[in-house]
């Protein structure tokens, strides 16, 4: 008598036949967790099915391996095999098409997700309008001749500039004195020696101290209020 389809034996028999591959009791128990079957009940069902000849089994030491009976499956002839291969090839083509379609849809979704939402666009628009208003206000003041930097702030900045340029000039002179002393009696070519040590003059990188000194003089001669 065949087991009922909703009994433990019926569920296990259906699964083993569907899988049609070697299985142990743990494989079956893991796969049938959704049926709330305990491993002991599954083991009992497997043994009952094996004893009744509904499934095959082999023992490897203490472990039993269960397999669907192969005589219940029809063996296809060469023509049927060719038909199955053709069907498989067609299904594979459809699968590849579906994968390409899914890939295209995922690409479109990713592109859409990278775009700003309407709310984000509106927020960005508000921020940009605010910045434009601030810049227009500054531009209006400049056109009207308003001094945006107070005399006190200007004096502080000029003092910092003068101090930095003075330190630059002093260190440049100190280096020159030391360098002249080192290379005065050196047998090496000065240019090659400089490159060997990785030393660069200001002029080598397009910087001229005098141009910064001229800016200081220009600032001193600038009329007040400008």
Backbone as a chain_set.jsonl record, in Angstrom:
{"seq": "XXXXXXXXXXXXXXXXXXXXXXXXXXXXXXXXXXXXXXXXXXXXXXXXXXXXXXXXXXXXXXXXXXXXXXXXXXXXXXXXXXXXXXXXXXXXXXXXXXXXXXXXXXXXXXXXXXXXXXXXXXXXXXXXXXXXXXXXXXXXXXXXXXXXXXXXXXXXXXXXXXXXXXXXXXXXXXXXXXXXXXXXXXXXXXXXXXXXXXXXXXXXXXXXXXXXXXXXXXXXXXXXXX", "coords": {"N": [[0.849, -1.199, 0.0], [0.608, 2.147, -0.926], [2.177, 4.984, 0.638], [0.414, 7.702, 2.255], [0.209, 10.933, 0.696], [0.495, 13.127, 2.354], [1.626, 12.155, 4.6], [4.489, 11.388, 6.699], [6.075, 9.447, 5.445], [5.105, 9.637, 2.827], [5.808, 12.279, 2.126], [8.595, 12.154, 2.342], [9.179, 10.151, 0.455], [8.291, 11.352, -1.914], [10.092, 13.509, -2.042], [12.607, 12.214, -2.251], [12.309, 10.869, -4.701], [11.977, 13.065, -6.403], [14.455, 14.348, -6.182], [16.268, 12.374, -6.981], [18.923, 11.482, -6.528], [21.874, 10.503, -4.647], [21.275, 10.482, -1.139], [21.601, 11.323, 2.317], [20.227, 10.87, 5.637], [20.442, 13.316, 6.945], [20.614, 15.181, 4.857], [18.004, 14.973, 3.827], [16.489, 15.724, 6.064], [17.302, 18.396, 6.427], [16.313, 19.55, 4.087], [13.59, 19.237, 4.326], [12.617, 20.775, 6.394], [10.596, 22.667, 6.374], [8.282, 21.247, 6.593], [8.069, 20.649, 9.212], [9.074, 18.254, 10.222], [10.638, 15.993, 12.371], [14.039, 14.848, 12.731], [14.209, 12.213, 13.586], [11.757, 11.147, 12.828], [11.977, 11.359, 10.082], [14.15, 9.673, 9.603], [13.013, 7.244, 10.348], [10.993, 7.066, 8.426], [12.531, 6.871, 6.085], [13.855, 4.423, 6.528], [11.652, 2.682, 6.626], [10.603, 2.971, 4.039], [12.782, 2.016, 2.61], [12.931, -0.635, 3.551], [10.55, -1.613, 2.558], [11.039, -1.601, -0.077], [10.519, 0.58, -1.661], [12.323, 2.607, -2.035], [15.844, 2.679, -2.781], [18.832, 1.671, -1.02], [22.136, 1.974, 0.377], [24.702, 0.836, 2.518], [27.336, 2.47, 4.094], [29.645, 1.843, 6.115], [28.626, 3.081, 9.15], [26.785, 4.728, 8.076], [23.88, 5.334, 6.088], [22.99, 5.502, 2.71], [20.546, 6.824, 0.671], [18.466, 6.329, -2.214], [16.423, 7.075, -5.031], [14.405, 4.555, -6.587], [15.591, 3.309, -9.587], [14.288, 1.874, -11.534], [11.784, 2.856, -11.837], [11.852, 4.979, -13.464], [11.569, 5.927, -16.812], [13.793, 5.032, -19.43], [15.154, 7.096, -21.77], [15.215, 6.814, -25.376], [17.586, 7.174, -28.144], [16.496, 9.041, -29.935], [14.686, 10.426, -28.321], [16.487, 11.454, -26.509], [17.902, 13.251, -28.134], [15.853, 15.053, -28.715], [15.406, 16.035, -26.172], [17.855, 17.295, -25.745], [17.694, 19.331, -27.66], [15.493, 20.748, -26.661], [16.6, 21.513, -24.248], [18.645, 23.207, -25.144], [17.121, 25.26, -26.291], [15.772, 26.175, -24.035], [17.974, 27.077, -22.596], [18.76, 29.228, -24.187], [16.533, 30.898, -23.839], [16.819, 31.336, -21.122], [19.259, 32.748, -21.074], [18.448, 35.044, -22.437], [16.58, 36.034, -20.619], [18.304, 36.563, -18.49], [19.862, 38.605, -19.614], [17.874, 40.534, -19.952], [17.139, 40.974, -17.303], [19.548, 41.997, -16.354], [19.672, 44.4, -17.802], [17.438, 45.743, -16.754], [18.206, 45.93, -14.065], [20.385, 47.627, -14.41], [19.069, 49.95, -15.273], [17.554, 50.492, -13.008], [19.597, 51.011, -11.169], [20.682, 53.306, -12.317], [18.537, 55.049, -12.063], [18.335, 55.167, -9.303], [20.63, 56.54, -8.705], [20.045, 59.081, -9.478], [18.829, 62.315, -8.428], [16.137, 62.735, -6.116], [12.867, 64.31, -6.402], [12.404, 65.87, -4.168], [15.029, 66.193, -3.208], [16.1, 67.64, -5.34], [14.634, 70.012, -5.153], [15.508, 70.937, -2.662], [18.222, 71.335, -3.211], [17.968, 73.328, -5.108], [16.995, 75.451, -3.579], [19.236, 75.912, -1.926], [21.14, 76.678, -3.854], [19.959, 78.993, -4.896], [20.118, 80.607, -2.656], [22.886, 80.876, -2.368], [23.446, 82.238, -4.757], [22.101, 84.646, -4.29], [23.63, 85.618, -2.16], [26.119, 85.991, -3.432], [25.406, 87.847, -5.365], [24.758, 89.96, -3.714], [27.278, 90.561, -2.63], [28.601, 91.308, -4.989], [27.165, 93.58, -5.67], [27.883, 95.304, -3.601], [30.616, 95.588, -4.145], [30.513, 96.874, -6.635], [29.422, 99.235, -5.845], [31.463, 100.471, -4.578], [32.009, 99.826, -1.975], [34.05, 99.044, 0.755], [35.112, 95.917, 1.488], [36.914, 94.829, 3.181], [38.09, 95.699, 6.27], [40.143, 98.48, 7.451], [41.66, 97.669, 9.657], [41.712, 94.85, 9.441], [43.02, 94.669, 7.027], [45.493, 95.716, 7.703], [46.464, 93.784, 9.463], [46.737, 91.542, 7.761], [48.597, 92.531, 5.908], [50.759, 92.881, 7.598], [51.343, 90.22, 8.291], [52.071, 89.283, 5.786], [54.358, 90.816, 5.192], [56.039, 89.931, 7.232], [56.352, 87.191, 6.564], [57.589, 87.355, 4.031], [59.927, 88.616, 4.801], [61.119, 86.673, 6.439], [61.517, 84.749, 4.509], [63.402, 86.026, 2.842], [65.519, 86.232, 4.63], [66.14, 83.56, 5.235], [66.792, 82.665, 2.741], [69.128, 84.096, 2.303], [70.705, 83.032, 4.34], [70.919, 80.361, 3.505], [72.328, 80.751, 1.136], [74.798, 81.686, 2.069], [75.745, 79.423, 3.489], [75.751, 77.506, 1.467], [77.575, 78.598, -0.377], [79.884, 78.45, 1.134], [80.214, 75.683, 1.336], [80.523, 74.824, -1.286], [82.622, 76.254, -2.251], [85.35, 75.341, -2.412], [84.89, 72.918, -3.534], [85.445, 70.073, -5.59], [83.513, 69.107, -7.217], [81.082, 69.478, -9.849], [78.985, 72.221, -9.535], [76.271, 72.357, -10.326], [75.658, 69.644, -10.832], [76.127, 68.637, -8.273], [74.179, 69.935, -6.818], [71.856, 68.82, -7.933], [72.264, 66.195, -7.176], [71.933, 66.332, -4.428], [69.295, 67.035, -4.37], [68.468, 69.666, -4.324], [66.703, 72.678, -4.931], [66.603, 75.853, -6.408], [64.732, 78.897, -5.849], [64.207, 80.046, -8.3], [64.345, 77.868, -9.957], [61.881, 76.673, -9.849], [60.257, 78.55, -10.835], [59.743, 80.739, -9.156], [60.146, 83.968, -7.86], [61.71, 85.906, -5.535], [61.903, 88.703, -5.512], [59.66, 89.613, -6.87], [57.627, 89.323, -5.007], [58.48, 91.067, -3.093], [58.172, 93.438, -4.511], [55.406, 93.551, -4.558], [54.863, 94.234, -1.938], [55.871, 96.836, -1.821], [54.183, 98.02, -3.671], [51.784, 97.828, -2.306], [52.25, 99.603, -0.209], [52.318, 102.043, -1.518], [49.728, 102.314, -2.395], [46.785, 104.207, -2.651], [44.884, 105.473, 0.124], [41.913, 103.815, 1.23], [41.458, 102.314, -0.988]], "CA": [[0.0, 0.0, 0.0], [1.418, 3.369, -1.039], [1.958, 5.916, 1.756], [-0.349, 8.912, 1.946], [1.109, 12.011, 0.251], [0.748, 14.098, 3.421], [2.287, 11.498, 5.722], [5.946, 11.547, 6.699], [6.617, 8.57, 4.415], [4.735, 10.181, 1.516], [6.606, 13.485, 1.88], [9.985, 11.741, 2.133], [9.239, 9.42, -0.816], [8.17, 12.337, -2.993], [11.344, 14.267, -2.103], [13.695, 11.346, -2.741], [12.09, 10.648, -6.131], [12.215, 14.334, -7.115], [15.891, 14.633, -6.197], [16.889, 11.305, -7.787], [20.363, 11.501, -6.304], [22.179, 9.931, -3.335], [20.949, 11.354, -0.008], [21.596, 10.729, 3.649], [19.091, 11.348, 6.428], [20.622, 14.735, 7.271], [20.217, 15.922, 3.649], [16.542, 14.988, 3.743], [15.97, 16.503, 7.198], [17.548, 19.827, 6.159], [15.466, 20.004, 2.986], [12.162, 19.13, 4.677], [12.338, 21.5, 7.64], [9.346, 23.419, 6.226], [7.166, 20.357, 6.945], [8.142, 20.443, 10.666], [9.35, 16.851, 10.502], [11.857, 15.792, 13.135], [14.99, 13.962, 12.065], [13.905, 10.824, 13.945], [10.631, 10.728, 12.0], [12.487, 11.226, 8.717], [14.963, 8.455, 9.576], [12.083, 6.121, 10.396], [10.329, 6.994, 7.128], [13.514, 6.373, 5.127], [14.078, 2.999, 6.771], [10.428, 1.972, 6.243], [10.547, 2.979, 2.578], [13.851, 1.136, 2.124], [12.565, -2.024, 3.874], [9.43, -2.015, 1.707], [11.524, -1.628, -1.449], [10.078, 1.755, -2.431], [13.56, 3.333, -2.372], [17.043, 1.859, -2.632], [19.795, 2.204, -0.051], [23.396, 1.264, 0.56], [25.343, 1.17, 3.785], [28.774, 2.76, 4.073], [29.971, 1.884, 7.532], [27.432, 3.333, 9.947], [25.907, 5.659, 7.371], [23.069, 4.802, 5.012], [22.749, 6.408, 1.592], [19.268, 6.461, 0.063], [18.348, 6.757, -3.61], [15.171, 6.659, -5.673], [14.528, 3.359, -7.431], [15.789, 3.738, -10.959], [13.422, 1.156, -12.469], [10.515, 3.568, -12.005], [12.052, 6.036, -14.447], [11.761, 5.434, -18.163], [15.082, 5.376, -20.022], [14.869, 7.613, -23.116], [16.023, 6.307, -26.482], [18.458, 8.188, -28.742], [15.671, 10.114, -30.508], [14.166, 11.218, -27.199], [17.623, 12.198, -25.962], [18.162, 14.383, -29.033], [14.782, 16.02, -28.489], [15.668, 16.66, -24.869], [18.986, 18.204, -25.923], [17.197, 20.503, -28.374], [14.68, 21.504, -25.709], [17.515, 22.1, -23.281], [19.327, 24.32, -25.81], [16.148, 26.353, -26.404], [15.571, 26.713, -22.68], [19.185, 27.813, -22.236], [18.682, 30.502, -24.904], [15.542, 31.724, -23.137], [17.415, 31.715, -19.84], [20.243, 33.796, -21.356], [17.686, 36.254, -22.761], [16.028, 36.537, -19.362], [19.411, 37.129, -17.714], [20.202, 39.895, -20.218], [16.788, 41.469, -19.635], [17.265, 41.314, -15.879], [20.725, 42.853, -16.226], [19.311, 45.724, -18.3], [16.523, 46.349, -15.782], [18.999, 46.285, -12.885], [21.165, 48.808, -14.78], [18.161, 51.098, -15.275], [17.221, 50.783, -11.603], [20.783, 51.623, -10.557], [20.791, 54.669, -12.851], [17.469, 55.849, -11.463], [18.65, 55.366, -7.885], [21.716, 57.516, -8.592], [19.487, 60.413, -9.739], [18.241, 62.995, -7.281], [14.681, 62.73, -6.028], [12.272, 65.638, -6.572], [12.632, 66.6, -2.915], [16.443, 66.568, -3.175], [16.295, 68.693, -6.342], [14.084, 71.256, -4.602], [16.407, 71.388, -1.589], [19.438, 71.84, -3.859], [17.611, 74.584, -5.764], [16.941, 76.478, -2.53], [20.614, 76.213, -1.523], [21.806, 77.407, -4.926], [19.394, 80.34, -4.955], [20.653, 81.345, -1.519], [24.27, 81.226, -2.689], [23.418, 83.261, -5.802], [21.724, 85.913, -3.653], [24.78, 86.088, -1.389], [27.137, 86.478, -4.366], [24.894, 89.081, -5.983], [24.899, 91.008, -2.703], [28.694, 90.924, -2.585], [28.903, 92.003, -6.235], [26.543, 94.919, -5.58], [28.721, 96.111, -2.712], [31.859, 95.914, -4.845], [30.205, 97.867, -7.662], [29.125, 100.504, -5.181], [32.68, 101.01, -3.977], [32.078, 99.514, -0.547], [35.251, 98.314, 1.157], [34.698, 94.711, 2.207], [37.943, 94.524, 4.178], [38.323, 96.877, 7.111], [41.554, 98.883, 7.551], [42.326, 96.871, 10.691], [41.966, 93.528, 8.865], [44.033, 94.844, 5.982], [46.778, 95.941, 8.359], [46.912, 92.497, 10.002], [47.159, 90.702, 6.638], [49.831, 93.09, 5.358], [51.825, 92.591, 8.551], [51.698, 88.811, 8.133], [52.749, 89.149, 4.492], [55.698, 91.401, 5.326], [56.826, 89.052, 8.103], [56.669, 85.971, 5.822], [58.565, 87.682, 2.998], [61.192, 88.915, 5.487], [61.711, 85.391, 6.815], [61.947, 84.124, 3.248], [64.627, 86.689, 2.403], [66.572, 85.921, 5.587], [66.525, 82.152, 5.074], [67.445, 82.562, 1.436], [70.494, 84.603, 2.482], [71.415, 82.053, 5.171], [71.249, 79.209, 2.668], [73.367, 81.142, 0.176], [76.078, 81.736, 2.78], [76.173, 78.052, 3.787], [76.009, 76.831, 0.187], [78.809, 79.137, -0.944], [80.998, 77.937, 1.934], [80.378, 74.255, 1.047], [80.922, 74.584, -2.69], [83.717, 77.146, -2.658], [86.53, 74.56, -2.796], [84.461, 71.557, -3.917], [85.86, 69.703, -6.953], [82.352, 68.681, -7.982], [80.316, 70.481, -10.597], [77.961, 72.733, -8.61], [74.942, 71.988, -10.811], [75.467, 68.215, -10.588], [76.084, 68.463, -6.824], [72.854, 70.413, -6.39], [70.875, 67.81, -8.341], [72.522, 65.002, -6.368], [71.349, 66.566, -3.097], [67.873, 67.334, -4.51], [68.247, 71.069, -3.964], [66.119, 73.509, -5.976], [66.513, 77.281, -6.135], [63.402, 79.451, -6.125], [64.107, 80.298, -9.739], [64.176, 76.585, -10.647], [60.453, 76.335, -9.866], [59.516, 79.702, -11.341], [59.371, 81.666, -8.076], [61.145, 85.029, -7.709], [61.482, 86.649, -4.3], [61.77, 90.132, -5.766], [58.284, 89.927, -7.281], [56.829, 89.439, -3.788], [58.914, 92.313, -2.471], [57.542, 94.508, -5.277], [54.005, 93.626, -4.124], [54.84, 94.981, -0.677], [56.077, 98.236, -2.152], [52.964, 98.472, -4.335], [50.762, 97.994, -1.276], [52.528, 100.809, 0.568], [52.041, 103.24, -2.338], [48.326, 102.324, -2.768], [46.044, 105.289, -1.968], [44.035, 105.048, 1.222], [40.525, 103.588, 0.855], [41.364, 101.428, -2.168]], "C": [[0.878, 1.24, 0.0], [1.145, 4.295, 0.122], [1.164, 7.13, 1.299], [0.608, 10.059, 1.642], [1.432, 13.0, 1.353], [1.352, 13.464, 4.666], [3.79, 11.709, 5.618], [6.557, 10.697, 5.595], [6.326, 9.117, 3.019], [5.578, 11.396, 1.146], [8.05, 13.108, 1.564], [10.134, 11.025, 0.791], [9.182, 10.382, -1.996], [9.473, 13.119, -3.165], [12.477, 13.436, -2.691], [13.553, 11.11, -4.242], [12.359, 11.915, -6.942], [13.711, 14.618, -7.243], [16.641, 13.642, -7.079], [18.421, 11.391, -7.737], [20.641, 10.91, -4.925], [21.946, 10.941, -2.213], [21.163, 10.597, 1.288], [20.457, 11.361, 4.452], [19.209, 12.829, 6.762], [20.243, 15.611, 6.075], [18.703, 16.073, 3.59], [15.953, 15.843, 4.85], [16.149, 18.0, 6.962], [16.575, 20.354, 5.106], [13.987, 20.047, 3.371], [11.816, 19.821, 5.987], [10.997, 22.226, 7.587], [8.116, 22.575, 6.584], [7.138, 20.037, 8.449], [8.296, 18.958, 11.032], [10.668, 16.732, 11.265], [12.751, 14.777, 12.434], [14.687, 12.495, 12.364], [12.765, 10.288, 13.083], [11.073, 10.516, 10.559], [13.327, 9.96, 8.589], [14.081, 7.211, 9.559], [11.401, 5.93, 9.048], [11.272, 6.439, 6.07], [13.724, 4.868, 5.286], [12.857, 2.168, 6.346], [10.317, 1.864, 4.728], [11.601, 2.043, 1.982], [13.495, -0.328, 2.354], [11.441, -2.519, 2.963], [9.816, -2.024, 0.23], [11.083, -0.444, -2.29], [11.254, 2.674, -2.785], [14.731, 2.371, -2.172], [17.951, 2.474, -1.566], [21.049, 1.346, -0.045], [24.014, 1.727, 1.864], [26.832, 1.37, 3.569], [29.215, 2.936, 5.524], [28.682, 2.035, 8.338], [26.428, 4.227, 9.238], [25.167, 4.961, 6.245], [22.854, 5.89, 3.961], [21.507, 5.916, 0.853], [19.183, 7.052, -1.346], [17.012, 6.264, -4.161], [15.405, 5.42, -6.527], [14.571, 3.789, -8.883], [14.858, 3.035, -11.948], [12.074, 1.829, -12.668], [10.618, 4.674, -13.065], [12.281, 5.414, -15.821], [13.096, 5.903, -18.728], [14.84, 5.845, -21.455], [15.784, 6.974, -24.161], [16.807, 7.453, -27.102], [17.654, 9.349, -29.324], [15.147, 11.028, -29.408], [15.289, 12.053, -26.563], [17.944, 13.418, -26.818], [17.109, 15.474, -28.86], [14.995, 16.773, -27.177], [16.83, 17.645, -24.958], [18.555, 19.479, -26.622], [16.363, 21.39, -27.448], [15.559, 22.216, -24.683], [18.237, 23.306, -23.87], [18.404, 25.529, -25.936], [15.894, 27.01, -25.049], [16.77, 27.532, -22.225], [19.204, 29.18, -22.906], [17.699, 31.459, -24.206], [16.094, 32.225, -21.801], [18.425, 32.85, -20.021], [19.55, 35.115, -21.678], [17.115, 36.89, -21.497], [17.114, 37.185, -18.503], [19.815, 38.49, -18.259], [19.154, 40.943, -19.889], [16.86, 41.924, -18.19], [18.434, 42.258, -15.656], [20.422, 44.281, -16.688], [18.409, 46.455, -17.314], [17.28, 46.785, -14.537], [19.846, 47.522, -13.155], [20.305, 50.064, -14.767], [17.796, 51.498, -13.85], [18.377, 51.494, -10.914], [20.943, 53.066, -11.016], [19.748, 55.579, -12.228], [17.766, 56.153, -9.992], [19.746, 56.408, -7.685], [21.228, 58.942, -8.862], [18.884, 60.993, -8.47], [16.726, 62.851, -7.302], [14.173, 64.152, -6.19], [12.513, 66.488, -5.332], [14.081, 67.07, -2.808], [16.743, 67.689, -4.165], [15.806, 70.03, -5.802], [14.977, 71.818, -3.504], [17.674, 71.993, -2.178], [19.157, 73.186, -4.53], [17.57, 75.724, -4.753], [18.343, 76.897, -2.109], [21.331, 77.041, -2.59], [21.27, 78.838, -5.042], [19.936, 81.216, -3.823], [22.088, 81.793, -1.785], [24.335, 82.326, -3.745], [23.076, 84.625, -5.205], [22.895, 86.496, -2.858], [25.854, 86.667, -2.308], [26.694, 87.766, -5.054], [25.0, 90.251, -5.005], [26.333, 91.505, -2.607], [29.087, 91.729, -3.814], [28.343, 93.426, -6.222], [27.389, 95.849, -4.71], [30.017, 96.537, -3.406], [31.626, 96.976, -5.914], [29.93, 99.238, -7.053], [30.323, 101.111, -4.489], [32.802, 100.75, -2.497], [33.325, 98.682, -0.265], [34.842, 97.119, 2.002], [35.696, 94.307, 3.282], [38.232, 95.79, 4.964], [39.812, 97.215, 7.157], [42.321, 98.026, 8.566], [42.694, 95.48, 10.15], [43.065, 93.598, 7.81], [45.426, 94.982, 6.598], [47.345, 94.632, 8.901], [47.461, 91.608, 8.888], [48.473, 91.201, 6.058], [51.01, 92.807, 6.28], [52.301, 91.148, 8.442], [52.494, 88.602, 6.847], [54.186, 89.644, 4.572], [56.599, 90.486, 6.147], [57.266, 87.793, 7.349], [57.741, 86.247, 4.768], [59.927, 87.974, 3.628], [61.888, 87.627, 5.903], [62.248, 84.662, 5.59], [63.295, 84.705, 2.808], [65.795, 86.299, 3.319], [67.065, 84.48, 5.406], [67.223, 81.925, 3.732], [68.904, 83.007, 1.546], [71.326, 83.613, 3.304], [71.823, 80.836, 4.339], [72.399, 79.554, 1.721], [74.738, 81.159, 0.837], [76.619, 80.33, 3.029], [76.569, 77.325, 2.497], [77.319, 77.294, -0.438], [80.021, 78.584, -0.203], [81.287, 76.475, 1.597], [80.985, 74.044, -0.339], [82.136, 75.392, -3.134], [84.923, 76.358, -3.152], [86.168, 73.134, -3.216], [84.889, 71.255, -5.347], [84.667, 69.324, -7.84], [81.75, 69.836, -8.767], [79.137, 70.918, -9.727], [76.559, 72.304, -9.041], [74.642, 70.512, -10.552], [75.345, 67.927, -9.098], [74.708, 68.859, -6.284], [71.776, 69.382, -6.727], [71.012, 66.544, -7.514], [71.884, 65.121, -4.994], [69.858, 66.868, -3.155], [67.529, 68.764, -4.132], [67.705, 71.828, -5.168], [66.131, 74.969, -5.528], [65.085, 77.729, -6.413], [63.189, 79.594, -7.628], [63.888, 78.998, -10.528], [62.709, 76.194, -10.77], [59.604, 77.543, -10.248], [59.057, 80.688, -10.294], [60.493, 82.676, -7.889], [60.8, 85.875, -6.487], [61.202, 88.122, -4.556], [60.345, 90.521, -6.164], [57.372, 90.08, -6.073], [57.217, 90.704, -3.01], [58.273, 93.521, -3.177], [56.08, 94.673, -4.885], [53.885, 94.398, -2.82], [54.98, 96.469, -0.939], [54.83, 98.827, -2.81], [51.853, 98.715, -3.315], [50.979, 99.247, -0.458], [52.16, 102.068, -0.174], [50.564, 103.369, -2.682], [47.588, 103.407, -1.998], [45.122, 104.718, -0.92], [42.6, 104.877, 0.731], [40.367, 102.704, -0.338], [41.921, 100.047, -1.836]], "O": [[1.784, 1.37, 0.824], [0.002, 4.398, 0.566], [1.222, 7.537, 0.139], [1.679, 10.16, 2.241], [2.482, 13.642, 1.332], [1.569, 14.142, 5.67], [4.3, 12.149, 4.588], [7.451, 11.154, 4.883], [7.181, 9.072, 2.135], [6.012, 11.534, 0.003], [8.659, 13.658, 0.647], [11.101, 11.261, 0.067], [9.935, 10.242, -2.96], [9.91, 13.365, -4.289], [13.224, 13.919, -3.542], [14.541, 11.144, -4.976], [12.908, 11.846, -8.041], [14.176, 15.073, -8.288], [17.537, 14.023, -7.832], [19.101, 11.373, -8.763], [19.726, 10.824, -4.106], [22.356, 12.097, -2.308], [20.939, 9.389, 1.36], [19.803, 12.29, 3.979], [18.199, 13.526, 6.854], [19.625, 16.662, 6.248], [18.184, 17.16, 3.337], [15.019, 16.608, 4.611], [15.251, 18.787, 7.261], [16.072, 21.472, 5.221], [13.219, 20.819, 2.796], [10.818, 19.48, 6.621], [10.333, 22.388, 8.611], [7.042, 23.116, 6.848], [6.3, 19.261, 8.909], [7.726, 18.48, 12.012], [11.684, 17.295, 10.859], [12.282, 13.955, 11.648], [14.881, 11.631, 11.509], [12.787, 9.133, 12.658], [10.598, 9.599, 9.889], [13.234, 9.252, 7.586], [14.364, 6.247, 8.848], [11.241, 4.806, 8.573], [10.862, 5.624, 5.243], [13.765, 4.131, 4.3], [13.005, 1.086, 5.778], [9.981, 0.807, 4.194], [11.352, 1.365, 0.985], [13.718, -1.17, 1.484], [11.383, -3.704, 2.634], [9.014, -2.41, -0.62], [11.254, -0.456, -3.509], [11.17, 3.439, -3.746], [14.607, 1.367, -1.469], [17.842, 3.66, -1.256], [21.031, 0.17, -0.406], [23.861, 2.883, 2.26], [27.501, 0.548, 2.942], [29.163, 4.033, 6.079], [27.766, 1.221, 8.223], [25.333, 4.457, 9.751], [25.723, 4.118, 5.541], [22.574, 7.043, 4.287], [21.421, 4.753, 0.461], [19.741, 8.111, -1.634], [16.534, 5.186, -3.806], [16.473, 5.256, -7.118], [13.71, 4.533, -9.355], [14.652, 3.519, -13.061], [11.304, 1.441, -13.546], [9.61, 5.228, -13.503], [13.084, 4.494, -15.974], [13.486, 7.052, -18.522], [14.364, 5.064, -22.28], [16.939, 6.641, -23.894], [16.707, 8.589, -26.638], [18.068, 10.504, -29.225], [15.162, 12.252, -29.544], [15.077, 13.19, -26.141], [18.226, 14.494, -26.291], [17.426, 16.663, -28.858], [14.789, 17.984, -27.093], [16.803, 18.702, -24.327], [18.976, 20.574, -26.249], [16.502, 22.613, -27.447], [15.302, 23.358, -24.303], [18.425, 24.313, -23.187], [18.821, 26.667, -25.723], [15.813, 28.233, -24.937], [16.616, 28.553, -21.555], [19.606, 30.172, -22.298], [17.98, 32.641, -24.012], [15.872, 33.369, -21.405], [18.454, 33.794, -19.232], [19.999, 36.178, -21.251], [17.157, 38.107, -21.32], [16.887, 38.216, -17.87], [20.078, 39.42, -17.497], [19.48, 42.09, -19.587], [16.669, 43.101, -17.884], [18.339, 43.203, -14.873], [20.851, 45.249, -16.061], [18.592, 47.647, -17.065], [17.04, 47.869, -14.006], [20.023, 48.366, -12.276], [20.745, 51.119, -14.309], [17.735, 52.683, -13.52], [18.174, 52.454, -10.17], [21.291, 53.944, -10.226], [20.029, 56.733, -11.903], [17.486, 57.247, -9.501], [19.804, 57.076, -6.652], [21.912, 59.905, -8.517], [18.482, 60.265, -7.562], [16.107, 62.845, -8.366], [14.955, 65.101, -6.124], [12.793, 67.683, -5.434], [14.346, 68.192, -2.376], [17.538, 68.583, -3.875], [16.468, 71.055, -5.965], [15.181, 73.029, -3.422], [18.148, 73.03, -1.715], [20.006, 74.077, -4.522], [18.048, 76.825, -5.026], [18.618, 78.086, -1.95], [22.045, 77.99, -2.268], [22.036, 79.778, -5.259], [20.18, 82.408, -4.008], [22.468, 82.923, -1.478], [25.163, 83.233, -3.656], [23.68, 85.635, -5.564], [23.128, 87.705, -2.875], [26.436, 87.709, -2.006], [27.502, 88.663, -5.295], [25.291, 91.381, -5.398], [26.582, 92.708, -2.517], [29.818, 92.714, -3.708], [28.983, 94.357, -6.71], [27.586, 97.02, -5.036], [30.46, 97.678, -3.281], [32.447, 97.878, -6.083], [30.178, 100.269, -7.677], [30.206, 102.169, -3.87], [33.613, 101.384, -1.822], [33.611, 97.722, -0.98], [34.294, 97.277, 3.093], [35.368, 93.538, 4.185], [38.575, 96.825, 4.393], [40.653, 96.346, 6.928], [43.489, 97.7, 8.356], [43.804, 94.99, 10.355], [43.918, 92.716, 7.713], [46.404, 94.44, 6.084], [48.549, 94.388, 8.816], [48.516, 90.993, 9.042], [49.362, 90.408, 5.749], [52.118, 92.529, 5.821], [53.5, 90.875, 8.494], [53.464, 87.845, 6.819], [55.112, 88.991, 4.09], [57.766, 90.283, 5.813], [58.415, 87.369, 7.474], [58.687, 85.473, 4.622], [60.962, 87.623, 3.062], [63.102, 87.494, 5.743], [63.307, 84.037, 5.64], [64.212, 83.966, 2.448], [66.911, 86.067, 2.854], [68.268, 84.223, 5.424], [68.126, 81.096, 3.616], [69.8, 82.391, 0.967], [72.498, 83.38, 3.008], [72.944, 80.344, 4.46], [73.32, 78.761, 1.528], [75.723, 80.707, 0.252], [77.802, 80.067, 2.81], [77.582, 76.627, 2.445], [78.083, 76.485, -0.964], [81.051, 78.286, -0.808], [82.445, 76.058, 1.568], [81.851, 73.19, -0.529], [82.62, 75.236, -4.255], [85.468, 76.675, -4.209], [87.027, 72.252, -3.251], [84.715, 72.095, -6.23], [84.796, 69.233, -9.061], [81.889, 71.003, -8.403], [78.379, 70.08, -9.239], [75.745, 71.926, -8.198], [73.547, 70.155, -10.118], [74.555, 67.075, -8.694], [74.154, 68.195, -5.408], [70.894, 69.104, -5.914], [70.02, 65.894, -7.187], [71.361, 64.146, -4.454], [69.208, 66.951, -2.113], [66.421, 69.041, -3.672], [68.182, 71.65, -6.289], [65.723, 75.288, -4.411], [64.327, 77.053, -7.108], [62.114, 79.295, -8.148], [63.322, 79.015, -11.621], [62.333, 75.466, -11.69], [58.395, 77.564, -10.02], [58.08, 81.406, -10.509], [61.659, 82.298, -7.773], [59.73, 86.481, -6.418], [60.357, 88.721, -3.89], [59.877, 91.612, -5.84], [56.438, 90.882, -6.104], [56.379, 91.325, -2.355], [57.883, 94.494, -2.531], [55.56, 95.789, -4.875], [52.919, 95.133, -2.616], [54.273, 97.275, -0.334], [54.461, 99.972, -2.551], [51.084, 99.669, -3.431], [50.015, 99.896, -0.05], [51.74, 103.053, 0.433], [50.15, 104.404, -3.204], [47.759, 103.508, -0.783], [44.632, 103.598, -1.06], [42.113, 105.67, -0.075], [39.239, 102.357, -0.691], [41.931, 99.163, -2.693]]}, "num_chains": 1, "name": "protein.A"}
